[in-house]
Amino acid sequence: MGLYRCEKCGIDTELSICPQCGNKTQLLVWVYWSKTKNIPIMSFPNDNNSDLVSLARDIRPVFPQERLLLECILGEPLKYLTSSCWRLPSGSYIIDGQKVNIMNSDHEKILIKDLNKLNADEIREKYQLYESKNTNIYFEKYIEIFVNENKKRYQYIDSEVSEFLEPYINRDISNMFISISGGKDSTVVSDVVTRALGTPKITHIFGDTTLEFPETYEYIKRFKKIIDLHQLLQQKIEKRIFLKWLRL
């Protein structure tokens, strides 16, 4: 069974691009919740596995800082400290396999657009009070299990990316560049490209909006040292111009 399906040609394939028509194919792999492992599992629909409960096409880990912020908004700091916490694209949270929405005191769901109506000072004060107790131990435990249980899927994606980049291996890298934002996605892109091409000597460009978090600038410094980049260009955008764009 292929990992992708082309709706136009009606065929399953191992490729994200249809080999017949060249259109983008649909990913068949689905995200399930494993009741025994207490983590999301990447698998095929109709797998007939009683341990797996269907969730969505995508899911993201909730880092301890976000989890504590959620708990402070809910008025229950550290409630989910030892739990397996994840977030769906819809904004809902999956905690130990159960959907958890952000609710107000009237038990009404709070949408992202309504978060600015909350008392930020009160939430910040509560967050700072419990921040020192917000350990990473349980988060790292579930991430390790997640990585091990989904290793086959990761290896397939890694292999597919390498095959995609193979035609570029012998090309002149002086005309290539990688855009690096300081986030996880661009970090992964840098890793797969430098591994596939067999060299870190590819120009990286960091678009500095001047509105980045301090942690982003610190990460960029560490990033440059860790992988020994040949060149990292930092393109700075004037703050007043960027803010003007935001107001448009």
PDB file of N, CA and C in Angstrom, residues 164-199:
ATOM      1  N   PHE A 164      14.519  13.327  -3.184  1.00  0.00           N
ATOM      2  CA  PHE A 164      14.096  14.558  -3.839  1.00  0.00           C
ATOM      3  C   PHE A 164      15.290  15.475  -4.112  1.00  0.00           C
ATOM      4  N   LEU A 165      16.252  15.490  -3.186  1.00  0.00           N
ATOM      5  CA  LEU A 165      17.408  16.372  -3.306  1.00  0.00           C
ATOM      6  C   LEU A 165      18.544  15.776  -4.130  1.00  0.00           C
ATOM      7  N   GLU A 166      18.438  14.505  -4.461  1.00  0.00           N
ATOM      8  CA  GLU A 166      19.524  13.821  -5.171  1.00  0.00           C
ATOM      9  C   GLU A 166      19.954  14.515  -6.465  1.00  0.00           C
ATOM     10  N   PRO A 167      19.030  15.043  -7.287  1.00  0.00           N
ATOM     11  CA  PRO A 167      19.448  15.713  -8.534  1.00  0.00           C
ATOM     12  C   PRO A 167      20.316  16.955  -8.305  1.00  0.00           C
ATOM     13  N   TYR A 168      20.324  17.489  -7.076  1.00  0.00           N
ATOM     14  CA  TYR A 168      21.066  18.720  -6.798  1.00  0.00           C
ATOM     15  C   TYR A 168      22.461  18.452  -6.211  1.00  0.00           C
ATOM     16  N   ILE A 169      22.776  17.182  -5.973  1.00  0.00           N
ATOM     17  CA  ILE A 169      24.014  16.833  -5.269  1.00  0.00           C
ATOM     18  C   ILE A 169      25.259  17.368  -5.963  1.00  0.00           C
ATOM     19  N   ASN A 170      25.331  17.265  -7.266  1.00  0.00           N
ATOM     20  CA  ASN A 170      26.534  17.682  -7.986  1.00  0.00           C
ATOM     21  C   ASN A 170      26.449  19.091  -8.562  1.00  0.00           C
ATOM     22  N   ARG A 171      25.480  19.860  -8.142  1.00  0.00           N
ATOM     23  CA  ARG A 171      25.341  21.221  -8.653  1.00  0.00           C
ATOM     24  C   ARG A 171      26.196  22.196  -7.847  1.00  0.00           C
ATOM     25  N   ASP A 172      26.384  23.367  -8.418  1.00  0.00           N
ATOM     26  CA  ASP A 172      27.167  24.418  -7.769  1.00  0.00           C
ATOM     27  C   ASP A 172      26.378  24.989  -6.591  1.00  0.00           C
ATOM     28  N   ILE A 173      26.881  24.776  -5.366  1.00  0.00           N
ATOM     29  CA  ILE A 173      26.147  25.225  -4.180  1.00  0.00           C
ATOM     30  C   ILE A 173      26.296  26.729  -3.931  1.00  0.00           C
ATOM     31  N   SER A 174      27.142  27.393  -4.704  1.00  0.00           N
ATOM     32  CA  SER A 174      27.334  28.835  -4.494  1.00  0.00           C
ATOM     33  C   SER A 174      26.070  29.625  -4.811  1.00  0.00           C
ATOM     34  N   ASN A 175      25.180  29.016  -5.614  1.00  0.00           N
ATOM     35  CA  ASN A 175      23.932  29.692  -5.959  1.00  0.00           C
ATOM     36  C   ASN A 175      22.761  29.221  -5.095  1.00  0.00           C
ATOM     37  N   MET A 176      23.047  28.409  -4.080  1.00  0.00           N
ATOM     38  CA  MET A 176      22.002  27.894  -3.213  1.00  0.00           C
ATOM     39  C   MET A 176      21.991  28.652  -1.891  1.00  0.00           C
ATOM     40  N   PHE A 177      20.831  28.729  -1.268  1.00  0.00           N
ATOM     41  CA  PHE A 177      20.757  29.286   0.080  1.00  0.00           C
ATOM     42  C   PHE A 177      19.583  28.660   0.828  1.00  0.00           C
ATOM     43  N   ILE A 178      19.672  28.684   2.129  1.00  0.00           N
ATOM     44  CA  ILE A 178      18.616  28.164   2.998  1.00  0.00           C
ATOM     45  C   ILE A 178      18.129  29.303   3.885  1.00  0.00           C
ATOM     46  N   SER A 179      16.827  29.500   3.920  1.00  0.00           N
ATOM     47  CA  SER A 179      16.247  30.529   4.781  1.00  0.00           C
ATOM     48  C   SER A 179      16.050  29.939   6.170  1.00  0.00           C
ATOM     49  N   ILE A 180      16.646  30.584   7.172  1.00  0.00           N
ATOM     50  CA  ILE A 180      16.571  30.082   8.538  1.00  0.00           C
ATOM     51  C   ILE A 180      15.862  31.115   9.415  1.00  0.00           C
ATOM     52  N   SER A 181      14.811  30.685  10.105  1.00  0.00           N
ATOM     53  CA  SER A 181      14.018  31.603  10.925  1.00  0.00           C
ATOM     54  C   SER A 181      14.324  31.483  12.410  1.00  0.00           C
ATOM     55  N   GLY A 182      15.008  30.385  12.775  1.00  0.00           N
ATOM     56  CA  GLY A 182      15.230  30.128  14.190  1.00  0.00           C
ATOM     57  C   GLY A 182      14.182  29.198  14.757  1.00  0.00           C
ATOM     58  N   GLY A 183      13.289  28.696  13.884  1.00  0.00           N
ATOM     59  CA  GLY A 183      12.246  27.762  14.312  1.00  0.00           C
ATOM     60  C   GLY A 183      12.572  26.336  13.929  1.00  0.00           C
ATOM     61  N   LYS A 184      11.703  25.419  14.311  1.00  0.00           N
ATOM     62  CA  LYS A 184      11.954  23.991  14.100  1.00  0.00           C
ATOM     63  C   LYS A 184      11.911  23.599  12.627  1.00  0.00           C
ATOM     64  N   ASP A 185      10.995  24.205  11.846  1.00  0.00           N
ATOM     65  CA  ASP A 185      10.847  23.813  10.440  1.00  0.00           C
ATOM     66  C   ASP A 185      12.098  24.134   9.622  1.00  0.00           C
ATOM     67  N   SER A 186      12.596  25.361   9.746  1.00  0.00           N
ATOM     68  CA  SER A 186      13.781  25.740   8.975  1.00  0.00           C
ATOM     69  C   SER A 186      15.025  25.008   9.485  1.00  0.00           C
ATOM     70  N   THR A 187      15.039  24.641  10.766  1.00  0.00           N
ATOM     71  CA  THR A 187      16.153  23.856  11.305  1.00  0.00           C
ATOM     72  C   THR A 187      16.189  22.479  10.653  1.00  0.00           C
ATOM     73  N   VAL A 188      15.013  21.871  10.492  1.00  0.00           N
ATOM     74  CA  VAL A 188      14.921  20.560   9.837  1.00  0.00           C
ATOM     75  C   VAL A 188      15.339  20.669   8.374  1.00  0.00           C
ATOM     76  N   VAL A 189      14.884  21.729   7.691  1.00  0.00           N
ATOM     77  CA  VAL A 189      15.265  21.929   6.289  1.00  0.00           C
ATOM     78  C   VAL A 189      16.778  22.018   6.164  1.00  0.00           C
ATOM     79  N   SER A 190      17.410  22.784   7.040  1.00  0.00           N
ATOM     80  CA  SER A 190      18.862  22.918   7.007  1.00  0.00           C
ATOM     81  C   SER A 190      19.539  21.566   7.210  1.00  0.00           C
ATOM     82  N   ASP A 191      19.026  20.794   8.147  1.00  0.00           N
ATOM     83  CA  ASP A 191      19.625  19.485   8.451  1.00  0.00           C
ATOM     84  C   ASP A 191      19.545  18.536   7.271  1.00  0.00           C
ATOM     85  N   VAL A 192      18.349  18.391   6.665  1.00  0.00           N
ATOM     86  CA  VAL A 192      18.196  17.431   5.576  1.00  0.00           C
ATOM     87  C   VAL A 192      18.964  17.868   4.331  1.00  0.00           C
ATOM     88  N   VAL A 193      19.004  19.171   4.072  1.00  0.00           N
ATOM     89  CA  VAL A 193      19.715  19.658   2.883  1.00  0.00           C
ATOM     90  C   VAL A 193      21.222  19.473   3.034  1.00  0.00           C
ATOM     91  N   THR A 194      21.780  19.856   4.183  1.00  0.00           N
ATOM     92  CA  THR A 194      23.226  19.732   4.374  1.00  0.00           C
ATOM     93  C   THR A 194      23.646  18.267   4.408  1.00  0.00           C
ATOM     94  N   ARG A 195      22.797  17.380   4.943  1.00  0.00           N
ATOM     95  CA  ARG A 195      23.132  15.951   4.955  1.00  0.00           C
ATOM     96  C   ARG A 195      23.044  15.359   3.556  1.00  0.00           C
ATOM     97  N   ALA A 196      21.996  15.741   2.823  1.00  0.00           N
ATOM     98  CA  ALA A 196      21.803  15.198   1.474  1.00  0.00           C
ATOM     99  C   ALA A 196      22.911  15.643   0.530  1.00  0.00           C
ATOM    100  N   LEU A 197      23.342  16.908   0.648  1.00  0.00           N
ATOM    101  CA  LEU A 197      24.380  17.434  -0.230  1.00  0.00           C
ATOM    102  C   LEU A 197      25.779  17.147   0.293  1.00  0.00           C
ATOM    103  N   GLY A 198      25.850  16.656   1.527  1.00  0.00           N
ATOM    104  CA  GLY A 198      27.141  16.255   2.090  1.00  0.00           C
ATOM    105  C   GLY A 198      28.038  17.407   2.484  1.00  0.00           C
ATOM    106  N   THR A 199      27.469  18.597   2.699  1.00  0.00           N
ATOM    107  CA  THR A 199      28.288  19.741   3.092  1.00  0.00           C
ATOM    108  C   THR A 199      27.441  20.785   3.826  1.00  0.00           C
TER     109      THR A 199
END
